[in-house]
Short mmCIF file of C-alpha atoms in Angstrom, two decimals:
data_model
loop_
_atom_site.label_atom_id
_atom_site.label_comp_id
_atom_site.label_asym_id
_atom_site.label_seq_id
_atom_site.Cartn_x
_atom_site.Cartn_y
_atom_site.Cartn_z
CA MET A 36 -22.90 -5.56 -17.85
CA LYS A 37 -23.43 -1.80 -18.17
CA LYS A 38 -24.96 -0.37 -21.32
CA ALA A 39 -23.97 3.25 -21.93
CA LEU A 40 -25.56 5.94 -24.09
CA ILE A 41 -22.92 8.60 -24.72
CA PHE A 42 -23.79 11.94 -26.28
CA ASP A 43 -21.48 14.39 -27.97
CA CYS A 44 -22.40 17.93 -26.94
CA ASP A 45 -22.22 20.57 -29.68
CA GLY A 46 -24.58 19.79 -32.54
CA VAL A 47 -26.03 16.76 -30.74
CA LEU A 48 -27.58 18.07 -27.53
CA ALA A 49 -28.36 21.39 -29.22
CA ASP A 50 -27.44 23.30 -32.39
CA THR A 51 -24.79 25.08 -30.38
CA GLU A 52 -22.22 25.40 -33.17
CA ARG A 53 -24.40 27.53 -35.44
CA ASP A 54 -26.51 29.34 -32.83
CA GLY A 55 -24.02 29.50 -29.97
CA HIS A 56 -20.30 29.15 -30.66
CA LEU A 57 -20.31 30.94 -34.02
CA VAL A 58 -22.34 33.83 -32.59
CA ALA A 59 -20.03 34.04 -29.56
CA PHE A 60 -16.83 34.02 -31.64
CA ASN A 61 -18.13 36.86 -33.81
CA GLN A 62 -19.38 38.92 -30.85
CA MET A 63 -16.02 38.51 -29.11
CA TRP A 64 -14.15 39.85 -32.14
CA ARG A 65 -16.53 42.82 -32.39
CA GLU A 66 -15.88 43.61 -28.73
CA GLN A 67 -12.14 43.39 -29.35
CA GLY A 68 -12.44 45.82 -32.24
CA ILE A 69 -11.09 43.22 -34.68
CA ASN A 70 -12.51 43.47 -38.19
CA TRP A 71 -13.17 39.73 -38.55
CA GLN A 72 -16.34 37.64 -38.68
CA TRP A 73 -16.80 33.99 -39.62
CA SER A 74 -19.60 33.29 -42.08
CA LEU A 75 -21.64 30.11 -41.65
CA GLU A 76 -19.82 28.60 -44.63
CA GLN A 77 -16.39 29.46 -43.20
CA TYR A 78 -17.35 28.11 -39.80
CA ALA A 79 -18.60 24.86 -41.34
CA GLN A 80 -14.97 24.29 -42.40
CA LYS A 81 -13.57 25.31 -39.01
CA VAL A 82 -15.88 22.85 -37.24
CA LYS A 83 -13.72 20.11 -38.76
CA ILE A 84 -10.98 21.26 -36.35
CA GLY A 85 -11.62 19.90 -32.86
CA GLY A 86 -11.74 22.61 -30.19
CA GLY A 87 -12.51 26.34 -30.24
CA LYS A 88 -9.01 27.42 -29.27
CA GLU A 89 -7.57 25.26 -32.03
CA ARG A 90 -10.00 26.76 -34.57
CA MET A 91 -8.83 30.28 -33.72
CA PHE A 92 -5.18 29.22 -33.62
CA SER A 93 -5.50 28.03 -37.23
CA LEU A 94 -6.25 31.62 -38.30
CA ALA A 95 -2.50 32.28 -38.20
CA LYS A 96 -2.33 30.56 -41.61
CA ASP A 97 -5.24 32.56 -43.05
CA GLU A 98 -3.99 35.39 -45.27
CA ASP A 99 -7.31 37.25 -45.06
CA PHE A 100 -7.16 37.19 -41.27
CA ARG A 101 -3.53 38.29 -41.21
CA ALA A 102 -4.54 41.25 -43.34
CA VAL A 103 -6.77 42.55 -40.53
CA TYR A 104 -4.81 41.37 -37.48
CA PRO A 105 -1.02 41.35 -36.79
CA VAL A 106 -0.49 37.72 -35.84
CA PRO A 107 2.76 37.41 -33.85
CA GLU A 108 5.50 35.19 -35.25
CA SER A 109 5.94 33.44 -31.91
CA GLU A 110 3.54 30.51 -31.55
CA SER A 111 3.49 30.90 -27.76
CA ALA A 112 2.61 34.59 -28.05
CA TRP A 113 -0.15 33.78 -30.53
CA TRP A 114 -1.44 31.00 -28.29
CA ASN A 115 -1.65 33.43 -25.34
CA ILE A 116 -3.77 35.81 -27.43
CA VAL A 117 -6.03 32.97 -28.51
CA MET A 118 -6.45 31.83 -24.90
CA GLY A 119 -7.58 35.32 -23.89
CA TRP A 120 -10.05 35.49 -26.76
CA HIS A 121 -11.38 32.05 -25.92
CA LYS A 122 -11.98 32.98 -22.29
CA ARG A 123 -14.20 35.91 -23.31
CA LYS A 124 -15.89 33.88 -26.06
CA THR A 125 -16.77 31.19 -23.49
CA GLU A 126 -18.32 33.80 -21.20
CA ILE A 127 -20.52 35.05 -24.04
CA TYR A 128 -21.47 31.49 -24.98
CA LYS A 129 -22.36 30.45 -21.42
CA GLN A 130 -24.55 33.54 -21.05
CA ALA A 131 -26.43 32.64 -24.24
CA ILE A 132 -27.03 29.14 -22.86
CA ALA A 133 -28.18 30.53 -19.50
CA ASN A 134 -30.61 32.85 -21.29
CA GLY A 135 -32.22 29.86 -23.02
CA ALA A 136 -31.30 31.16 -26.46
CA ILE A 137 -30.44 27.70 -27.84
CA PRO A 138 -33.09 24.96 -27.57
CA GLY A 139 -32.21 21.29 -27.27
CA ARG A 140 -32.37 19.16 -30.40
CA PRO A 141 -35.55 17.13 -30.88
CA GLY A 142 -35.74 13.92 -28.91
CA VAL A 143 -32.47 14.05 -26.96
CA LYS A 144 -34.01 14.66 -23.53
CA ARG A 145 -36.84 12.20 -24.20
CA LEU A 146 -34.37 9.49 -25.25
CA ALA A 147 -32.05 10.15 -22.30
CA GLN A 148 -34.93 9.90 -19.81
CA ALA A 149 -36.21 6.67 -21.36
CA ALA A 150 -32.75 5.11 -21.53
CA LEU A 151 -32.06 5.96 -17.89
CA ALA A 152 -35.35 4.36 -16.88
CA LYS A 153 -34.29 1.19 -18.74
CA GLY A 154 -31.01 1.02 -16.83
CA TRP A 155 -28.69 2.65 -19.33
CA LEU A 156 -25.79 4.68 -18.02
CA LEU A 157 -25.64 8.21 -19.51
CA ALA A 158 -22.52 10.27 -20.30
CA VAL A 159 -21.24 13.11 -22.48
CA CYS A 160 -17.96 13.12 -24.43
CA SER A 161 -17.09 16.40 -26.15
CA THR A 162 -14.12 18.32 -27.52
CA SER A 163 -15.40 21.56 -25.94
CA ALA A 164 -14.31 23.02 -22.61
CA ILE A 165 -15.88 21.38 -19.56
CA ALA A 166 -17.68 24.55 -18.39
CA SER A 167 -19.39 24.93 -21.76
CA VAL A 168 -20.41 21.27 -21.91
CA GLU A 169 -21.87 21.27 -18.41
CA ALA A 170 -23.82 24.45 -19.15
CA VAL A 171 -25.39 22.90 -22.26
CA LEU A 172 -26.15 19.64 -20.47
CA ARG A 173 -27.99 21.41 -17.64
CA HIS A 174 -29.89 23.60 -20.09
CA VAL A 175 -31.01 20.78 -22.42
CA MET A 176 -31.63 18.02 -19.88
CA GLY A 177 -32.65 20.08 -16.87
CA VAL A 178 -30.72 20.12 -13.60
CA GLU A 179 -32.22 16.93 -12.13
CA LEU A 180 -31.63 14.75 -15.20
CA ALA A 181 -28.17 16.26 -15.75
CA ARG A 182 -27.19 15.18 -12.24
CA GLN A 183 -27.95 11.58 -13.15
CA PHE A 184 -25.35 11.50 -15.92
CA ALA A 185 -22.52 9.22 -14.83
CA GLY A 186 -19.83 11.40 -16.36
CA VAL A 187 -19.05 14.45 -18.45
CA PHE A 188 -15.75 14.25 -20.35
CA ALA A 189 -14.38 17.22 -22.27
CA GLY A 190 -11.60 18.21 -24.62
CA ASP A 191 -9.50 19.85 -21.94
CA MET A 192 -9.24 16.49 -20.11
CA VAL A 193 -7.31 14.67 -22.87
CA LYS A 194 -4.17 15.16 -24.94
CA ALA A 195 -5.74 14.69 -28.38
CA LYS A 196 -9.18 15.82 -29.49
CA LYS A 197 -11.53 14.13 -31.95
CA PRO A 198 -11.02 12.41 -34.41
CA ALA A 199 -8.65 10.83 -31.87
CA PRO A 200 -10.57 8.45 -29.55
CA ASP A 201 -9.00 9.80 -26.36
CA VAL A 202 -12.14 11.29 -24.79
CA TYR A 203 -14.10 8.07 -25.38
CA ASN A 204 -11.23 5.98 -24.02
CA LEU A 205 -11.22 8.21 -20.94
CA ALA A 206 -14.94 7.51 -20.40
CA VAL A 207 -14.28 3.75 -20.70
CA GLU A 208 -11.52 4.00 -18.10
CA LYS A 209 -13.32 6.22 -15.59
CA LEU A 210 -16.73 4.53 -15.83
CA ASN A 211 -15.42 0.96 -16.23
CA LEU A 212 -17.24 0.42 -19.53
CA ASP A 213 -16.98 -2.18 -22.26
CA PRO A 214 -16.86 -0.32 -25.62
CA ALA A 215 -18.98 -3.09 -27.16
CA HIS A 216 -21.83 -2.03 -24.86
CA CYS A 217 -21.57 1.70 -25.66
CA VAL A 218 -23.76 3.55 -28.16
CA VAL A 219 -22.51 7.01 -29.10
CA VAL A 220 -24.48 9.87 -30.66
CA GLU A 221 -22.38 12.16 -32.86
CA ASP A 222 -23.02 14.79 -35.55
CA THR A 223 -19.67 15.10 -37.36
CA ARG A 224 -17.28 12.82 -39.20
CA ASN A 225 -14.56 13.64 -36.67
CA GLY A 226 -16.83 12.49 -33.87
CA LEU A 227 -17.83 9.36 -35.78
CA LEU A 228 -14.17 8.48 -36.36
CA ALA A 229 -13.39 9.02 -32.67
CA ALA A 230 -16.25 6.76 -31.56
CA THR A 231 -15.43 3.98 -34.02
CA ALA A 232 -11.72 4.15 -33.15
CA ALA A 233 -12.80 3.59 -29.54
CA ARG A 234 -14.70 0.49 -30.81
CA MET A 235 -18.11 1.93 -29.98
CA THR A 236 -21.32 1.83 -32.04
CA CYS A 237 -22.19 5.27 -33.43
CA ILE A 238 -25.49 6.87 -34.38
CA VAL A 239 -25.21 10.16 -36.26
CA THR A 240 -27.80 12.95 -35.99
CA TYR A 241 -26.56 15.42 -38.58
CA ASN A 242 -27.26 19.16 -38.73
CA GLU A 243 -26.95 22.10 -41.11
CA LEU A 244 -23.18 22.29 -40.73
CA THR A 245 -22.50 18.57 -41.15
CA ASN A 246 -25.22 17.13 -43.42
CA ASN A 247 -22.80 16.74 -46.35
CA GLU A 248 -20.09 14.87 -44.44
CA ASP A 249 -19.20 11.20 -44.96
CA PHE A 250 -20.87 9.02 -42.32
CA SER A 251 -20.33 5.65 -44.00
CA GLU A 252 -18.99 4.01 -40.80
CA ALA A 253 -22.11 4.91 -38.77
CA ALA A 254 -24.63 2.27 -37.73
CA LEU A 255 -27.48 4.72 -38.31
CA VAL A 256 -27.72 8.26 -39.71
CA LEU A 257 -30.75 10.39 -38.77
CA SER A 258 -31.87 14.00 -39.18
CA ASP A 259 -32.60 13.98 -35.41
CA PHE A 260 -34.37 11.75 -32.87
CA GLY A 261 -37.72 13.43 -33.44
CA GLU A 262 -40.71 13.84 -31.17
CA PRO A 263 -44.16 12.17 -31.15
CA GLY A 264 -46.60 14.26 -33.15
CA ASN A 265 -43.88 16.13 -35.03
CA GLU A 266 -42.71 15.69 -38.60
CA ALA A 267 -41.18 12.25 -39.18
CA ILE A 268 -37.40 12.02 -38.97
CA ALA A 269 -35.32 11.43 -42.10
CA ILE A 270 -33.11 8.33 -42.26
CA GLY A 271 -29.94 8.86 -44.28
CA GLN A 272 -28.31 5.49 -43.71
CA ASN A 273 -29.32 2.37 -41.81
CA ARG A 274 -27.01 -0.59 -41.18
CA THR A 275 -29.19 -1.91 -38.33
CA ASN A 276 -32.47 -3.78 -37.95
CA VAL A 277 -34.15 -0.65 -36.58
CA GLN A 278 -37.14 0.83 -38.41
CA PRO A 279 -38.05 4.05 -36.58
CA GLN A 280 -41.74 4.93 -36.93
CA GLY A 281 -41.59 8.71 -37.18
CA TYR A 282 -39.23 9.17 -34.25
CA PHE A 283 -36.41 7.25 -32.53
CA THR A 284 -37.35 5.40 -29.33
CA VAL A 285 -35.50 3.66 -26.51
CA ASP A 286 -36.67 0.36 -28.02
CA ASP A 287 -34.89 1.38 -31.22
CA LEU A 288 -31.79 2.17 -29.17
CA GLU A 289 -31.87 -1.27 -27.57
CA GLN A 290 -32.19 -2.87 -31.00
CA VAL A 291 -29.09 -0.98 -32.17
CA TRP A 292 -27.30 -2.39 -29.11
CA ARG A 293 -28.55 -5.94 -29.78
CA ASP A 294 -27.37 -5.71 -33.40
CA ARG A 295 -23.85 -5.00 -32.10
CA GLN A 296 -23.98 -8.08 -29.83
CA ALA A 297 -25.14 -10.42 -32.60
#
């Protein structure tokens, strides 16, 4: 029996949506000479669309965007433009990660190390491009710990992105997992829906972009995993027997797993 702890990437391993992807999108448009910038509020809505290319593609229906950029009528032509923009945006984003501009979220590395030591299998399932996910994983976990992850599964490996369960189903297939023994960490409703559709237990660690979303299906909703000696974590919802004492531990994780088996 293999127990698996599966992390989403953006917003879970690090606040990459706000401090990484949004910044990179806006820098890319400035470089292209396009008079368009996403505000944090606008991007909070776009985050509900799985995948960066898909978020930009949706701008074809935005009248404000069409007022500053001549979107082609042909979907294939528009998609080619979006692909070019996304390539440059990814380069900017990966450089920001390499420069250490985006710290990991509290407790994720500590929890991953402790879970690995207790025999848990570690993986990442994300809607982002594989190169971006691997860059974040190495940055947050460190190269040695990142190498011990059993698998990294990304949006460009599946047909449908979250809230579809495809990326989690792919992890089950490739790693020979039982969904009943998988605990997922997500930060968005789309991610939560994907995990629960894959019949996995889901813990949510929300962030500034997602703290108002509906997480009613989650087993546990936390501000983050926290660190010893830091401010105590906030618990938004708890459908488990876990009672974290200031921060979330591997013992808490194992209790979440045992609750699922009961």
